[in-house]
Tab-separated table of C-alpha atoms in Angstrom:
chain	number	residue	atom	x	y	z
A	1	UNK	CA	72.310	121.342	87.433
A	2	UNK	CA	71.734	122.325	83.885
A	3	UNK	CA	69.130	124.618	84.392
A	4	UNK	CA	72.057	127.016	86.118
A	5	UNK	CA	75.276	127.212	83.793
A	6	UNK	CA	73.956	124.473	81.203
A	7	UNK	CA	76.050	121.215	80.351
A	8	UNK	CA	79.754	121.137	80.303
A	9	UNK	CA	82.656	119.595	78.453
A	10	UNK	CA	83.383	115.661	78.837
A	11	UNK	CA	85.397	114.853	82.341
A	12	UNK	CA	86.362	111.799	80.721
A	13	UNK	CA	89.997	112.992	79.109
A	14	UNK	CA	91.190	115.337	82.088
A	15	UNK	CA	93.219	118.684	81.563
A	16	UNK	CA	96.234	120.407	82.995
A	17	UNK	CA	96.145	123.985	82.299
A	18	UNK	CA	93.423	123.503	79.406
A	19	UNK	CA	95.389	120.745	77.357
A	20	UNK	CA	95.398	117.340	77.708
A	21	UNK	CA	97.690	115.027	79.987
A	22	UNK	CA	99.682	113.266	77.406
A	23	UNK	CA	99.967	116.878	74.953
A	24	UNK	CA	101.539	118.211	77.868
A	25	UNK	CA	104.010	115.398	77.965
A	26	UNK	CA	104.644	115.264	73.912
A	27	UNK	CA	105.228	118.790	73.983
A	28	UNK	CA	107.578	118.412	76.796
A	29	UNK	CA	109.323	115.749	75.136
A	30	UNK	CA	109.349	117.233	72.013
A	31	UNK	CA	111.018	120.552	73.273
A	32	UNK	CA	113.438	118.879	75.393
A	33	UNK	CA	114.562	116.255	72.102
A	34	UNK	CA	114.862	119.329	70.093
A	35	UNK	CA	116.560	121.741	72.194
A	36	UNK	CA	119.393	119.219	72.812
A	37	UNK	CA	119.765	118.270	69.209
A	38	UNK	CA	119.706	122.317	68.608
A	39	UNK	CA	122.921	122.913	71.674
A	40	UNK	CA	124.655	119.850	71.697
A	41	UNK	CA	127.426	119.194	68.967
A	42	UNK	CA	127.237	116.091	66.675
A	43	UNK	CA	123.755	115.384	67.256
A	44	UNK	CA	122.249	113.179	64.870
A	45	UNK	CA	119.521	113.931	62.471
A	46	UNK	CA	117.134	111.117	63.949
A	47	UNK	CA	116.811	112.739	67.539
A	48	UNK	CA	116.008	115.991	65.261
A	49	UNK	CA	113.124	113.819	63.223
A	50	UNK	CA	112.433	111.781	66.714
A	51	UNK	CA	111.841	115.550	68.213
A	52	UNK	CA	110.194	116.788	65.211
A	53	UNK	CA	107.696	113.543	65.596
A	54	UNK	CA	106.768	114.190	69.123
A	55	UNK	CA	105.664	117.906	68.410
A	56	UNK	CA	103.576	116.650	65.475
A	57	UNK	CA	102.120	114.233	67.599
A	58	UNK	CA	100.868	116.718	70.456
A	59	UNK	CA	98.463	119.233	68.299
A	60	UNK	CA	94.424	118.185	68.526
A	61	UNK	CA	92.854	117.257	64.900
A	62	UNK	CA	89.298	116.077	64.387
A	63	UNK	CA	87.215	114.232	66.639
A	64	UNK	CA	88.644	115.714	69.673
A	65	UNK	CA	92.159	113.432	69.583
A	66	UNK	CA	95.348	114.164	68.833
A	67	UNK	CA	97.641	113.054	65.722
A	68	UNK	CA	99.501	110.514	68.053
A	69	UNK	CA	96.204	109.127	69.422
A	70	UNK	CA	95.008	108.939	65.757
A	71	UNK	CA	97.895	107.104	64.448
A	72	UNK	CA	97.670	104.995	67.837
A	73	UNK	CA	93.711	104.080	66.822
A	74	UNK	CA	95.247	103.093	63.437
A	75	UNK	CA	97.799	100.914	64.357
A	76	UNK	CA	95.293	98.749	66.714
A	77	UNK	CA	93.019	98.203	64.148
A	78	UNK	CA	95.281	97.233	61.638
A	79	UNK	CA	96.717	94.636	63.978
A	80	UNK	CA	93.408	93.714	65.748
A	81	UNK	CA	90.887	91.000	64.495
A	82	UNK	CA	88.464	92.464	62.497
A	83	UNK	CA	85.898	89.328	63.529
A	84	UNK	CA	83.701	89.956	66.892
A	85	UNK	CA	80.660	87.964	68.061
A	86	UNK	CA	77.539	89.155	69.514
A	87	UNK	CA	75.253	86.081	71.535
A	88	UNK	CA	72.076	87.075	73.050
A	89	UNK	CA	69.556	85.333	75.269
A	90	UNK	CA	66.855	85.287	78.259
A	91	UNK	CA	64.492	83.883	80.653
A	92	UNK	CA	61.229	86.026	81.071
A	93	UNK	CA	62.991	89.404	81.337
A	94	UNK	CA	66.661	88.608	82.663
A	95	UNK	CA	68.419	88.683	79.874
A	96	UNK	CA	72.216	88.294	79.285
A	97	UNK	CA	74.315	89.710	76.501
A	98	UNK	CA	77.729	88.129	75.444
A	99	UNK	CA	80.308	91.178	73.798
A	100	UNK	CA	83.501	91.712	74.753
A	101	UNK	CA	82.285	90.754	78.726
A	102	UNK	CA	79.284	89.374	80.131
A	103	UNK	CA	76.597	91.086	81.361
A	104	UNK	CA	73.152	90.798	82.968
A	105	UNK	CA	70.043	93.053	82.663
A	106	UNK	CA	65.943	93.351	81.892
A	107	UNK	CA	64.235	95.705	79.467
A	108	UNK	CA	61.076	97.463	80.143
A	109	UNK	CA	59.326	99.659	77.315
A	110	UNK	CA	57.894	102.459	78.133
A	111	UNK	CA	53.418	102.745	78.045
A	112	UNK	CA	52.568	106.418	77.298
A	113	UNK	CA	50.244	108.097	74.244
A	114	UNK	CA	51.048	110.956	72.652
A	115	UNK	CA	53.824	113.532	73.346
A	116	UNK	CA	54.943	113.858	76.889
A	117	UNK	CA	56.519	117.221	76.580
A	118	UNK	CA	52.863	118.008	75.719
A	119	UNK	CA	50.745	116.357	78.333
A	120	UNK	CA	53.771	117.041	80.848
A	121	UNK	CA	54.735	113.552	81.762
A	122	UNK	CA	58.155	114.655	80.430
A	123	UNK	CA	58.838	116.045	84.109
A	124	UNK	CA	57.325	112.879	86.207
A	125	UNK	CA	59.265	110.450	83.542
A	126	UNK	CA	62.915	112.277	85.002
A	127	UNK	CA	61.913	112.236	88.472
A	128	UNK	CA	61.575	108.611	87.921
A	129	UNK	CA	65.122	107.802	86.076
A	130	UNK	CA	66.380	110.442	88.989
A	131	UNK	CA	64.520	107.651	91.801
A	132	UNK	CA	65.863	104.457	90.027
A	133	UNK	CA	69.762	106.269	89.871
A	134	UNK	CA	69.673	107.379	93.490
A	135	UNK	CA	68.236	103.958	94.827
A	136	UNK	CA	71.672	102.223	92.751
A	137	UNK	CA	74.060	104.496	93.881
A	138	UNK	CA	73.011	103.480	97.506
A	139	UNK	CA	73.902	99.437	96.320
A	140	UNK	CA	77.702	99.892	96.923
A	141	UNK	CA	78.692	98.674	93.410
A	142	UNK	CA	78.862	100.918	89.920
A	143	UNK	CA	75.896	100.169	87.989
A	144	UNK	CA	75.031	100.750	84.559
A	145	UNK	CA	71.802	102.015	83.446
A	146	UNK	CA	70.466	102.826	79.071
A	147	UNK	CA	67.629	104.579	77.714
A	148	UNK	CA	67.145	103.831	74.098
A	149	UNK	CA	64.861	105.401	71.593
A	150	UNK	CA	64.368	102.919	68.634
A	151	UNK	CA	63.047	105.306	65.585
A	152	UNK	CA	61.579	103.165	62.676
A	153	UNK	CA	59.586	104.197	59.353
A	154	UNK	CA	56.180	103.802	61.781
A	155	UNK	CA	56.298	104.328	65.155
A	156	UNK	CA	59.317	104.839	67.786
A	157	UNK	CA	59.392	103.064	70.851
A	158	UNK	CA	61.354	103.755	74.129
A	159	UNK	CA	63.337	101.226	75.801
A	160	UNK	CA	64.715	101.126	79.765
A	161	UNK	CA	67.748	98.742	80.502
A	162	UNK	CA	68.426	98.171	84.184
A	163	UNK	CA	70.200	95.625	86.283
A	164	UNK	CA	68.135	92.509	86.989
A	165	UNK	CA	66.174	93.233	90.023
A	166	UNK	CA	65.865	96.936	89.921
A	167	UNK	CA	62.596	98.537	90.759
A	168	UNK	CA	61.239	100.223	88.146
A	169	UNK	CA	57.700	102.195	87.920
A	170	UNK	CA	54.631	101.092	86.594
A	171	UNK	CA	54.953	102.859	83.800
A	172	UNK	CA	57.960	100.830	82.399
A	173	UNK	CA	56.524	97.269	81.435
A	174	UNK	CA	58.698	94.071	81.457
A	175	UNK	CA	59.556	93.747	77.465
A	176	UNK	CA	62.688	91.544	76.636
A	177	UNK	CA	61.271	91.352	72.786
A	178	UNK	CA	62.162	94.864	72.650
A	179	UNK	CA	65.934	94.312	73.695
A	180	UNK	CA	66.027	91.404	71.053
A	181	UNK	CA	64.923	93.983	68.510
A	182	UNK	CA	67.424	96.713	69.680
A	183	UNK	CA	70.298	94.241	69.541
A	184	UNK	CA	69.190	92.442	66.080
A	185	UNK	CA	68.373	89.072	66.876
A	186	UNK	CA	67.788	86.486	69.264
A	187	UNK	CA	71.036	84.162	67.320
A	188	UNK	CA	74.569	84.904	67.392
A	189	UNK	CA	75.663	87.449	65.169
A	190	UNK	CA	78.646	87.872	63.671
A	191	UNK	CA	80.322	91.734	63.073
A	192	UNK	CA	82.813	92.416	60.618
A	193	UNK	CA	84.653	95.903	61.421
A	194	UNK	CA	85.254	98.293	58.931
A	195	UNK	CA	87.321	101.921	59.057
A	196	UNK	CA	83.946	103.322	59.376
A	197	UNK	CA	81.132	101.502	60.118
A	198	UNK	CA	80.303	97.913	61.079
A	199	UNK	CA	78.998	95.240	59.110
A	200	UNK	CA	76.541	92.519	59.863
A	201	UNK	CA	74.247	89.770	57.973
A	202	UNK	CA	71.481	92.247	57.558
A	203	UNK	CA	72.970	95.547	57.310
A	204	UNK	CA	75.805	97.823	57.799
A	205	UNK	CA	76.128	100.004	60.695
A	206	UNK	CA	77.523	103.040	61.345
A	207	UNK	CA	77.794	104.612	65.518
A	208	UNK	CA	78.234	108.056	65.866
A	209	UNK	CA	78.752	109.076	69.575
A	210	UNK	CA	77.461	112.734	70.853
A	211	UNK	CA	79.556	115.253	72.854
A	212	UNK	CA	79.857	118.484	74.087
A	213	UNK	CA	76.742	119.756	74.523
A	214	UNK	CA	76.613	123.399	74.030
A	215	UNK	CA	73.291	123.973	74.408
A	216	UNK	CA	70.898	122.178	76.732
A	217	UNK	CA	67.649	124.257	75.946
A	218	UNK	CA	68.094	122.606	72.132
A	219	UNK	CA	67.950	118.604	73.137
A	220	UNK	CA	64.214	118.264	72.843
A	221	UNK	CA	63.788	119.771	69.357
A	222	UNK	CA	67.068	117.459	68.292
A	223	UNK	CA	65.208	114.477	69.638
A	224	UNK	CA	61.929	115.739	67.779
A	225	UNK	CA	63.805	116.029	64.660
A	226	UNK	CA	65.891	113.138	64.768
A	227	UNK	CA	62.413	110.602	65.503
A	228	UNK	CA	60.638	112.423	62.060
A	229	UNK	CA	64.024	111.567	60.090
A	230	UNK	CA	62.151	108.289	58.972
A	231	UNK	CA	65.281	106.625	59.651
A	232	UNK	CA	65.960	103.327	61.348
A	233	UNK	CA	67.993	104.391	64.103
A	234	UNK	CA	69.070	103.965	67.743
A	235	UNK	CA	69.251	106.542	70.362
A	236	UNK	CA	70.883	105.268	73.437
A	237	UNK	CA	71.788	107.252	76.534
A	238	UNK	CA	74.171	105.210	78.973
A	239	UNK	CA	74.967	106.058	82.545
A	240	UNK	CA	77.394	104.607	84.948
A	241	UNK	CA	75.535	105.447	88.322
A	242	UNK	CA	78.692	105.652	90.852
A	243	UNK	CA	78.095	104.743	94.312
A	244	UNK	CA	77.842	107.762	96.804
A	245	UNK	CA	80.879	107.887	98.483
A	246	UNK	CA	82.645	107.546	95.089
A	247	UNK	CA	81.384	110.094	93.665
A	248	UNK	CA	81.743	112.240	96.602
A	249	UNK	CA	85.668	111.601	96.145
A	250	UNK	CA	85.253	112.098	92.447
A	251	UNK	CA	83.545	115.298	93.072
A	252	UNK	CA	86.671	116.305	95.566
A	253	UNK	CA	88.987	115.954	93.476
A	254	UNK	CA	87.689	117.605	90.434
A	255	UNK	CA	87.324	120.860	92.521
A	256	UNK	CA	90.799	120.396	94.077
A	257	UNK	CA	92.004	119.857	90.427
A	258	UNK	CA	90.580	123.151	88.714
A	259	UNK	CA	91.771	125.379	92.040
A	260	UNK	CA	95.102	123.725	91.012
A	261	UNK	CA	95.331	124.791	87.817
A	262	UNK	CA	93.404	128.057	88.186
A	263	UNK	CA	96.080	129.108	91.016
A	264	UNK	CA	98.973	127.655	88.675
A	265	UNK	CA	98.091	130.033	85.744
A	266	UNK	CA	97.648	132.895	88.208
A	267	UNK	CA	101.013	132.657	89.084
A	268	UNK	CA	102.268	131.993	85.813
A	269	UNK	CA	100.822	135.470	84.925
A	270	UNK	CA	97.665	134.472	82.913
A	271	UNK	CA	94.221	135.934	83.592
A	272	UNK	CA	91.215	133.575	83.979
A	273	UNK	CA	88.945	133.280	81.347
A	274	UNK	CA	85.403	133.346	81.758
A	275	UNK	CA	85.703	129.735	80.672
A	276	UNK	CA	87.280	128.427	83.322
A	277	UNK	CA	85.174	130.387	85.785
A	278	UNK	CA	82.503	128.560	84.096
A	279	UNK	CA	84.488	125.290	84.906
A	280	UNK	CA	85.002	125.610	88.599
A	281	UNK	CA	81.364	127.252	89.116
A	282	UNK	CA	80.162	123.648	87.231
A	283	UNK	CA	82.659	121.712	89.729
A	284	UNK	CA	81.069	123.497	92.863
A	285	UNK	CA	78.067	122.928	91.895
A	286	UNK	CA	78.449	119.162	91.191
A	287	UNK	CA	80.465	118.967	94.202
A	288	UNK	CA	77.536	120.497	96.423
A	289	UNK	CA	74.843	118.158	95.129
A	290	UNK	CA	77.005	115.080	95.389
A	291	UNK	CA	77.434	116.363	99.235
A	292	UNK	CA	73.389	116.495	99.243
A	293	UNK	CA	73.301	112.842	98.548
A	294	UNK	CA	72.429	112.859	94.921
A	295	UNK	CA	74.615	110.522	92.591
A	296	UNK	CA	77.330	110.785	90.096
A	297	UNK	CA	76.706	109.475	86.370
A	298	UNK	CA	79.007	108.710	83.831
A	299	UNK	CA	77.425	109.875	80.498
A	300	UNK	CA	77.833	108.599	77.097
A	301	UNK	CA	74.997	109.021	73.947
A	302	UNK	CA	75.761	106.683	71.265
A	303	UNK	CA	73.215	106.853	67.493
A	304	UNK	CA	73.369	104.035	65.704
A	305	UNK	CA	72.321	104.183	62.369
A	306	UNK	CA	71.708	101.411	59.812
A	307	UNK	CA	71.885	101.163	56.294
A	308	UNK	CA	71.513	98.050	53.396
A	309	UNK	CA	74.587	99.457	51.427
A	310	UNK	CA	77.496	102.276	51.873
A	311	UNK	CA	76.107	105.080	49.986
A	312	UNK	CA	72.733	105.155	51.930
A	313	UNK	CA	74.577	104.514	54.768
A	314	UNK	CA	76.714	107.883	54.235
A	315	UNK	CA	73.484	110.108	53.603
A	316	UNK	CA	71.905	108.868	56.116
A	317	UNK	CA	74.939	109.754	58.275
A	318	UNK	CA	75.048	113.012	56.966
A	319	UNK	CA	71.649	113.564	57.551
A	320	UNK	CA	71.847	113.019	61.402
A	321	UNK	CA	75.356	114.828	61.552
A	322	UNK	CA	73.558	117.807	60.177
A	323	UNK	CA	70.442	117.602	62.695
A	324	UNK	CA	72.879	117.382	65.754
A	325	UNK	CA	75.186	119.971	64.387
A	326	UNK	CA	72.254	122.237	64.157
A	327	UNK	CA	71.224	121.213	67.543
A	328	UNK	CA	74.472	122.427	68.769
A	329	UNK	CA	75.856	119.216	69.491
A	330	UNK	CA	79.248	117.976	68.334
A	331	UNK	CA	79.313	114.356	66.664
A	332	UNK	CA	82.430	112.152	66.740
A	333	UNK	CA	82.695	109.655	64.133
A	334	UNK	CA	84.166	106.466	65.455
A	335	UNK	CA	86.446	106.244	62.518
A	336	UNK	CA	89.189	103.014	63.823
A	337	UNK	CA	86.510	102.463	66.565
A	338	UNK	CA	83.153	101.237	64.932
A	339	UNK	CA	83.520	97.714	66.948
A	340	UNK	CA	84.251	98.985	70.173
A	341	UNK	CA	81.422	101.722	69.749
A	342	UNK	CA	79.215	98.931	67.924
A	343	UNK	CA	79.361	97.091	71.722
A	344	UNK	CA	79.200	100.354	73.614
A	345	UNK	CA	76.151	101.214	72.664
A	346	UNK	CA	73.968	98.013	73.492
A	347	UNK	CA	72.589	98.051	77.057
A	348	UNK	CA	74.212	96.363	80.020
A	349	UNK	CA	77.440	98.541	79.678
A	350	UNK	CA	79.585	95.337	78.819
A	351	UNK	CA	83.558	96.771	77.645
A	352	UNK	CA	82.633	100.207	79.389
């Protein structure tokens, strides 16, 4: 699908008319608490400031939210706990991971020398993360599948996170000790959450999540550069594989959604933008290959990067902000979210 009109926007926060559901209704609100204050006599100067607050809360700052979802995020984690618990364990490669739920999966590392973009194994390796997706979609149930690329000071190694019992080629071999190293230990750990990163007994941690991805044709050098950084670092590309006839509903409605709209801002007098002909050209097309039998994923791409202390931990951030950003690819920060984002991004798709 990429290879036609490239990869679009996150389908995660739906729009109405290009904004968000709940700007729509702040600006609503906010024009509606106004307007009466401004035409009805003797109105008081809080449902001026209570009007005034709902416009303020409507416009989109950084990190793709909104000022009211911003000081939303801040409110929960000043209330929240600050204390989570991480438990690990498993028997020969089932192994089960205690975070905010319970979940259930087996590792296999990947066996491969040298590049495969250059000996072309690159192609054969999607093919068979396409086979392992389209076989789970088939079970019924949403399952969760992670690829993780573990970059160290001497070598990187590639890790595959499926549910227990999945088939997986015989180029993926059974490797639990790798999921004990992606996850930090084979004890209990305790995190401590911070405003912007995470701290454990060994290190501090900061998760960066990847989005918008403007340009496809750049991923491979952004990989390339990010494994040379040096860096110990985590990679980690979730999916949600939906079942078929899910996703075919999914599909449905997305396309019914974006004719909506389009046809509302055609009558509202408003020409359509290139952009949004991109938009319902990606929604066909998903649509159509959903039809075909092929599955739906939920995507997410979490780095995690470590650090021994805050001020290597912020150049090192830096550092891979800059490589994606060159890349093309927009980084969110996590700030108020580091816990939730520290659990995300470990395999199994536990809090999803």
């Amino acid at each position: 699908m990429s290879e036609i009109i490239q990869i679009g926007n996150s389908d995660a926060a739906s729009r109405w008319i290009g904004i968000r559901k709940h700007q729509a209704v702040l600006l609503l609100l906010g024009v509606l608490v106004t307007g009466d204050w401004c035409l009805r006599p003797n109105a008081t100067v809080i449902e001026l400031c209570m009007g005034l607050f709902l416009l303020a809360c409507s416009p989109q700052s950084s990190d793709g939210l909104t000022n009211g979802e911003w000081l939303f995020l801040a409110a929960m984690y000043l209330l929240r706990t600050k204390w989570s618990r991480v438990q690990f364990s498993s028997n020969k490669n089932i192994i089960e991971l205690v975070t905010s739920g319970r979940v259930t999966f087996s590792g296999y590392s990947l066996i491969h020398r040298g590049r495969l973009d250059l000996s072309g194994d690159d192609g054969a390796l999607t093919n068979q993360l396409k086979a392992i997706t389209s076989s789970l979609a088939l079970s019924g149930v949403t399952s969760h599948v992670s690829l993780h690329i573990l970059c160290g000071e001497e070598e990187n190694q590639t890790l595959l996170c499926v549910p227990a019992g999945t088939f997986v080629p015989p180029d993926w071999k059974a490797c639990p000790e790798l999921a004990a190293l992606l996850i930090g230990a084979l004890e209990p750990v305790d995190v401590l959450e911070r405003w912007g990163y995470t701290r454990t007994k060994d290190s501090l941690v900061r998760v960066i999540r990847l989005s918008d991805f403007s340009q496809a044709s750049t991923n491979s050098a952004f990989l390339e550069r990010l494994q040379t950084t040096g860096q110990p670092l985590d990679l980690s590309i979730h999916y949600d594989v939906l079942p078929i006839e899910k996703s075919q509903k999914i599909a449905a409605r997305a396309v019914h959604r974006i004719s909506s709209d389009s046809a509302v801002t055609h009558e509202a007098g408003f020409r359509r933008t290139a952009q949004s002909d991109r938009a319902f050209k990606r929604m066909r097309q998903r649509e159509i290959f959903v039809a075909q039998g092929l599955p739906l994923l939920r995507c997410a791409v979490y780095i995690s990067i470590s650090a021994p202390n805050q001020r290597e931990l912020l150049m090192r951030s830096r550092e891979v902000v800059s490589i994606a950003q060159d890349a093309g690819l927009r980084c969110q920060k996590g700030f108020a979210r580091q816990a939730e984002w520290f659990r995300f991004q470990f395999p199994g798709g536990a809090g999803w």
